[in-house]
Short mmCIF file of C-alpha atoms and ligand atoms in Angstrom, two decimals:
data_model
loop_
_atom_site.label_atom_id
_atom_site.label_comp_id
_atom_site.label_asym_id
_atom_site.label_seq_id
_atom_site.Cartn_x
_atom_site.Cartn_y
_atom_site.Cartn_z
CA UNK A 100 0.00 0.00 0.00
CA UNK A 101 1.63 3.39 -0.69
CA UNK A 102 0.79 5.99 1.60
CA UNK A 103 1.19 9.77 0.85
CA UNK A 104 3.63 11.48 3.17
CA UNK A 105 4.76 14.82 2.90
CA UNK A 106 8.18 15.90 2.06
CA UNK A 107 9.40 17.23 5.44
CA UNK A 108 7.69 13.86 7.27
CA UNK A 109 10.12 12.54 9.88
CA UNK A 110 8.82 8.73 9.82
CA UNK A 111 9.75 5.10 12.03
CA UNK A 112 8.10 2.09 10.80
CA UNK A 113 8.31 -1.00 13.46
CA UNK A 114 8.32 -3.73 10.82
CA UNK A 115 7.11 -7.28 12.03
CA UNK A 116 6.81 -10.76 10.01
CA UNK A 117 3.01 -10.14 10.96
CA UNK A 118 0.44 -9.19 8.96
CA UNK A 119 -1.95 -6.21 10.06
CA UNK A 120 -4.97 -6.60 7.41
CA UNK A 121 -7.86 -6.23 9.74
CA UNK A 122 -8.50 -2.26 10.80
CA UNK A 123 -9.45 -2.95 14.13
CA UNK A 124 -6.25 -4.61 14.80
CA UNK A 125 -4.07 -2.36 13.28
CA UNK A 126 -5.94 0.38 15.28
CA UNK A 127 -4.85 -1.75 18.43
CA UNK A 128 -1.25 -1.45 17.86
CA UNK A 129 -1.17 2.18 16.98
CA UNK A 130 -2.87 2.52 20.18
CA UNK A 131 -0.29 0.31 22.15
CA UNK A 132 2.52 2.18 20.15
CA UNK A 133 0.99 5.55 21.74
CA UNK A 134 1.46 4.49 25.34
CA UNK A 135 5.27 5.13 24.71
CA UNK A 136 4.51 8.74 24.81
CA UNK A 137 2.71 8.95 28.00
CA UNK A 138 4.51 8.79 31.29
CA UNK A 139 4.08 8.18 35.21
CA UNK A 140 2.01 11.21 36.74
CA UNK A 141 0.68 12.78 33.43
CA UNK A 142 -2.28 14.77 32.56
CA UNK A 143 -3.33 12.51 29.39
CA UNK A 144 -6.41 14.06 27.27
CA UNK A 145 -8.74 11.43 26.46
CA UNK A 146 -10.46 11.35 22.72
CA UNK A 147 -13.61 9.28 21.77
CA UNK A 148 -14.39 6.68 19.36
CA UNK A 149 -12.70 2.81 18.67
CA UNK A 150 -8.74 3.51 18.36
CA UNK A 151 -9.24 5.74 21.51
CA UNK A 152 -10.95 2.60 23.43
CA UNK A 153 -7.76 0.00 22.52
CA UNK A 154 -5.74 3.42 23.95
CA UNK A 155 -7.78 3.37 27.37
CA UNK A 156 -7.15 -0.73 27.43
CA UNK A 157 -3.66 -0.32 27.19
CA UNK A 158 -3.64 2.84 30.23
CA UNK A 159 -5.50 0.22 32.41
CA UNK A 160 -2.73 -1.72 32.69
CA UNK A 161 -0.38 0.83 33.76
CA UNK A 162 -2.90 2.28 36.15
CA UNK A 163 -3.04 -1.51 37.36
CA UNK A 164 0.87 -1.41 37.83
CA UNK A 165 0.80 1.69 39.88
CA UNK A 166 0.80 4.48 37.36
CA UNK A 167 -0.66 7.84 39.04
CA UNK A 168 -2.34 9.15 35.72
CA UNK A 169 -5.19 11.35 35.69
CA UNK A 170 -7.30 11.57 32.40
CA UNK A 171 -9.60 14.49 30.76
CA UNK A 172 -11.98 12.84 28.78
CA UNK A 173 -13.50 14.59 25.17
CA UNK A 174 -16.58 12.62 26.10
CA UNK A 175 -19.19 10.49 28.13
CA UNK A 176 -18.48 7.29 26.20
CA UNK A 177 -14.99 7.91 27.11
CA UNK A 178 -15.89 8.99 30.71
CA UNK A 179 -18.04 5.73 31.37
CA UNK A 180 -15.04 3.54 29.22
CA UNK A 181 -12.37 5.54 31.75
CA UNK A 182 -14.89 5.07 35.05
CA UNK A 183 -14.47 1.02 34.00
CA UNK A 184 -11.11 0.73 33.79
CA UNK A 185 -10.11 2.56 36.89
CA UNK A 186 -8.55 5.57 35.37
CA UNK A 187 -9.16 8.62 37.32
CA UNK A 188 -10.69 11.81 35.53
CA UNK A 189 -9.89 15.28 36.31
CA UNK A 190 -13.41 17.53 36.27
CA UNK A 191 -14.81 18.81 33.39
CA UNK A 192 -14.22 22.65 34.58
CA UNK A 193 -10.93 22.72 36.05
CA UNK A 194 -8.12 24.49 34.41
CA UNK A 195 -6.38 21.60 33.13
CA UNK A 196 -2.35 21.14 32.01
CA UNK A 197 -2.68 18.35 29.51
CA UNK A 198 0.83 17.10 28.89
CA UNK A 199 -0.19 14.87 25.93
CA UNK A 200 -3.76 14.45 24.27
CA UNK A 201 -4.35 10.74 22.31
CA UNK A 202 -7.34 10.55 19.73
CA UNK A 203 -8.73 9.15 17.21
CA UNK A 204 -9.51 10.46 13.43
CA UNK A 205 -11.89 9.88 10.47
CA UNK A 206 -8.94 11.19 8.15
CA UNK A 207 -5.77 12.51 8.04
CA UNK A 208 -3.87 14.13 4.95
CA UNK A 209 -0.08 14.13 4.05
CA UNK A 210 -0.41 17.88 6.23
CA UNK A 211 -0.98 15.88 9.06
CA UNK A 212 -4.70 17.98 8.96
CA UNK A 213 -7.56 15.71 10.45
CA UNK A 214 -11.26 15.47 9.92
CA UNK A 215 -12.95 14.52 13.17
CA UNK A 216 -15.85 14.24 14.37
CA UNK A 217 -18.09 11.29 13.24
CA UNK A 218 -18.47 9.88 17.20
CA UNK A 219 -20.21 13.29 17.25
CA UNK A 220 -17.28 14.47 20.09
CA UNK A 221 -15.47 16.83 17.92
CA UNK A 222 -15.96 20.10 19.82
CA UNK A 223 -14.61 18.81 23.16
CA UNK A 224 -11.65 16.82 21.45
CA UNK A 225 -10.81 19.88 20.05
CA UNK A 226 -10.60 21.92 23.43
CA UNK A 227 -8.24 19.04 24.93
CA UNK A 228 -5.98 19.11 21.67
CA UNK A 229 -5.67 23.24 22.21
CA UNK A 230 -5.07 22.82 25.99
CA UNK A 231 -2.32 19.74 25.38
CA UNK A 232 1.08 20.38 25.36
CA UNK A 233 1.14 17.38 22.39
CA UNK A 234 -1.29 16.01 20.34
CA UNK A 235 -1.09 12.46 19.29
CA UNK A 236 -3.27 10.83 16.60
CA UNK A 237 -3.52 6.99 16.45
CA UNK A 238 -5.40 5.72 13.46
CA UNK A 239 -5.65 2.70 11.47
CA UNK A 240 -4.34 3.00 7.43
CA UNK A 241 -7.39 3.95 6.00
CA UNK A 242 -7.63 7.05 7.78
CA UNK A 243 -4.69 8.37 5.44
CA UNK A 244 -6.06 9.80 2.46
CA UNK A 245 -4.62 12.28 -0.05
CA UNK A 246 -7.05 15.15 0.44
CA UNK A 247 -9.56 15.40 2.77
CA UNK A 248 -13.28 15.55 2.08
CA UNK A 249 -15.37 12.74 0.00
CA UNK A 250 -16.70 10.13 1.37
CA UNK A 251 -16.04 11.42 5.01
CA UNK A 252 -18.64 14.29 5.41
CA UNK A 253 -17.02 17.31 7.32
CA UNK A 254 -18.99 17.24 10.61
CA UNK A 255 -20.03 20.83 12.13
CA UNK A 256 -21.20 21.33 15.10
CA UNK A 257 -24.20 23.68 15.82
CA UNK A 258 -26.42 25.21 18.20
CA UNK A 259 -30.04 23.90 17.28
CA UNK A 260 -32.37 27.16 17.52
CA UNK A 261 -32.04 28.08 13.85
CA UNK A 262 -30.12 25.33 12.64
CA UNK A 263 -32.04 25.11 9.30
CA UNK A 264 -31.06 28.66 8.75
CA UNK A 265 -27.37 27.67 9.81
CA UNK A 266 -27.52 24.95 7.34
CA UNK A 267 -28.68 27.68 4.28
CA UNK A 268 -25.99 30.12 5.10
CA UNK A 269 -23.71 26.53 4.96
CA UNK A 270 -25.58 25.84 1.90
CA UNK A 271 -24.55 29.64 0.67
CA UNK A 272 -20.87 28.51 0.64
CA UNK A 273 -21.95 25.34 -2.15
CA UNK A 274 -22.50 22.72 0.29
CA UNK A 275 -25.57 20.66 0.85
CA UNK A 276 -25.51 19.07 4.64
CA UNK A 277 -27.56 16.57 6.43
CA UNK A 278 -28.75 17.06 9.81
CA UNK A 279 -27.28 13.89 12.08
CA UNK A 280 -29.99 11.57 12.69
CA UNK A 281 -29.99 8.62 15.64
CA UNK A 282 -32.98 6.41 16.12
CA UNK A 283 -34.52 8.63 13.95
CA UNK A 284 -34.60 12.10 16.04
CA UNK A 285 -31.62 14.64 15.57
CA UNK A 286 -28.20 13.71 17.24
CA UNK A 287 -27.29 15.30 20.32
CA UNK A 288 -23.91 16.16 21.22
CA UNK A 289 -22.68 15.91 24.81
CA UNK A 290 -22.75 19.53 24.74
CA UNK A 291 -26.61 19.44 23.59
CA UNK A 292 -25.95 20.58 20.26
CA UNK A 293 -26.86 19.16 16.79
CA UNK A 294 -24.75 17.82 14.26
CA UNK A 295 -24.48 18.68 10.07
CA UNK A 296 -22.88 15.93 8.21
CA UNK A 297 -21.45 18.26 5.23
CA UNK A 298 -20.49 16.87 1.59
CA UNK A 299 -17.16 18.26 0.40
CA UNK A 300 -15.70 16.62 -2.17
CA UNK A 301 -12.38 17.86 -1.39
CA UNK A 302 -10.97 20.35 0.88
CA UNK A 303 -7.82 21.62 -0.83
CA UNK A 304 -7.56 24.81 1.68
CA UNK A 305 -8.94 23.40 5.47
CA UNK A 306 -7.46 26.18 7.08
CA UNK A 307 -9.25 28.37 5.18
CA UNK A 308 -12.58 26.28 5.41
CA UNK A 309 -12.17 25.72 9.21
CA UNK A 310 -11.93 29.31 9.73
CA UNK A 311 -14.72 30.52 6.97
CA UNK A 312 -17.20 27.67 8.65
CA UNK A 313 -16.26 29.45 12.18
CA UNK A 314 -17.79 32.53 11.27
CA UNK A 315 -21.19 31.04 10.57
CA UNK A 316 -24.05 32.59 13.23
CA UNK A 317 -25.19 29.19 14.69
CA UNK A 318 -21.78 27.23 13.78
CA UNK A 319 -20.03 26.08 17.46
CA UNK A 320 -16.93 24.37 16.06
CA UNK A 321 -16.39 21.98 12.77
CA UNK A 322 -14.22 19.26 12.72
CA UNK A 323 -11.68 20.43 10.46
CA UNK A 324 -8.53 20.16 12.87
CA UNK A 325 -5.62 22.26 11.39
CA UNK A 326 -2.38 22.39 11.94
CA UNK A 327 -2.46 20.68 15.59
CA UNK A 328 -1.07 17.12 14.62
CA UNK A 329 2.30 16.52 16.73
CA UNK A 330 2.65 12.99 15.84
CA UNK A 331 0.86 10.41 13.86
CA UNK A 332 0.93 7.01 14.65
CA UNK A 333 -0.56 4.66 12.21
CA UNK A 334 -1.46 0.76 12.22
CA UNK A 335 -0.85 -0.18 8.78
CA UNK A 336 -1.02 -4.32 7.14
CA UNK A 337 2.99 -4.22 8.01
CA UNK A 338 3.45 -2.67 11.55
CA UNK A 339 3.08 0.90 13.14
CA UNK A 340 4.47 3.94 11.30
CA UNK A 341 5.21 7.24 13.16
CA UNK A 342 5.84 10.41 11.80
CA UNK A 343 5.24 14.19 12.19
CA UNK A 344 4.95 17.26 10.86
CA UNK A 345 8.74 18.90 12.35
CA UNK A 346 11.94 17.40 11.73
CA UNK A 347 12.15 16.28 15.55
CA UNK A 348 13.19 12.98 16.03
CA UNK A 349 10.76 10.72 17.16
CA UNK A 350 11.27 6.87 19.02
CA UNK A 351 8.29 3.94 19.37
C1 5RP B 419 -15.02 11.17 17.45
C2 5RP B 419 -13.84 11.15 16.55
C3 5RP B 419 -13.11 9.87 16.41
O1 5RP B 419 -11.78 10.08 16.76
C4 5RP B 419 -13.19 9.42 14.98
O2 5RP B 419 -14.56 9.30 14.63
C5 5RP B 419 -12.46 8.09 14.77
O3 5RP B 419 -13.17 7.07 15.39
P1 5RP B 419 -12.65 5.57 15.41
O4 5RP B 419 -11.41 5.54 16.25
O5 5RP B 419 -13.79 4.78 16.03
O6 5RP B 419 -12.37 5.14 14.00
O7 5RP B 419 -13.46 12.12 15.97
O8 5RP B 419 -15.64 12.42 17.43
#
């Protein structure tokens, strides 16, 4: 498989004999690879969704071996998933210092630039990624794409009085959105807000985009993430591959 990697990509593969074809397994070792980056009495921000749950497995067992960690977690799925495997939370409201943030992503370009958001958690992931000193994607090879956009809708977040207004002045812009349905009523976020799956078939400026969709009366966050990616760590058929955006050196 050839993945697209920018020029200035510092990257460590940790080849094995093994093969890595299923997702969720190769989202399990980029997860286990990530717990080299966290250490003994850290603030670790906790994302949402799959990748982030094989993460929180792999914590337990530190926490189990004496490890004085304390978590902030982007969501209530996390929160109950953190609650079960004994590892303590900081509160939602307290001026955190997040040494290193670990989450999940629906994509990720050669930029490192993410589109998040389809556990519905982006708004809160985003906070912890601003308020951590490092921010740490883990994601299985298909999250690595060449541009982001199509199929992965760009989710944005929005306050529901008005939201079919919101979704016009979206609209204005040349994209049609779909309100986030579950169970057949509109999706709430764990910040009571509503969700608008937007098509884009490709974002060639998300800086731009992330900024422009900011702007929008009714718009709380989207989840274009810019620009915030300090490492990537990928589960790919043939092992883990790390890179990131600076020329730092980086070690598994
Ligand atoms: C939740 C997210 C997740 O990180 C993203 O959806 C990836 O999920 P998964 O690890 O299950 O593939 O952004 O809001």
């Amino acid at each position: 498989m050839q993945l697209n990697r920018p020029s200035h990509t510092n990257t460590m593969t940790s080849r094995t004999s093994h093969t890595f074809e299923d997702p969720d397994t190769q989202k399990q070792i980029a997860a286990e690879a990530a717990v080299a980056y966290v250490h003994d009495g850290d603030v670790i921000g906790l994302g949402t969704g799959s990748t982030v749950k094989h993460f929180l497995s792999a914590l337990k067992e530190k926490v189990k071996a004496g490890w004085r960690i304390q978590g902030v977690s982007t969501s209530q799925a996390t929160s109950n998933l953190a609650q079960q495997f004994g590892i303590p939370l900081l509160t939602e409201e307290k001026d955190w210092v997040i040494n290193v943030a670990i989450d999940g992503t629906d994509q990720v370009d050669p930029r490192f630039n993410l589109i998040k958001g389809g556990g519905g958690a982006l708004l809160r992931e985003k906070i912890v990624a601003s308020a951590a000193r490092q921010f740490i994607v883990i994601a299985d090879a298909s999250k690595h794409v060449p541009v982001l956009g199509h199929p992965m809708p760009l989710p944005v977040e929005v306050i529901p009085f008005g939201w079919p207004h919101t979704a016009k002045l979206i609209q204005q812009l040349g994209y049609r959105s779909v309100l986030r349905q579950r169970d057949g009523r509109a999706f709430l976020t764990d910040s009571g807000h509503y969700i608008l799956d937007v098509a884009i078939d490709r974002i060639d400026d998300p800086a731009l985009l992330e900024t422009t969709l900011n702007t929008i009366p009714g718009v709380v966050d989207n989840g274009l993430f810019v620009g915030r990616t300090s490492l990537l760590i990928l589960g790919t058929p043939h092992g883990v591959e790390i890179s990131s955006p600076t020329t730092r050196p980086s070690s598994v």
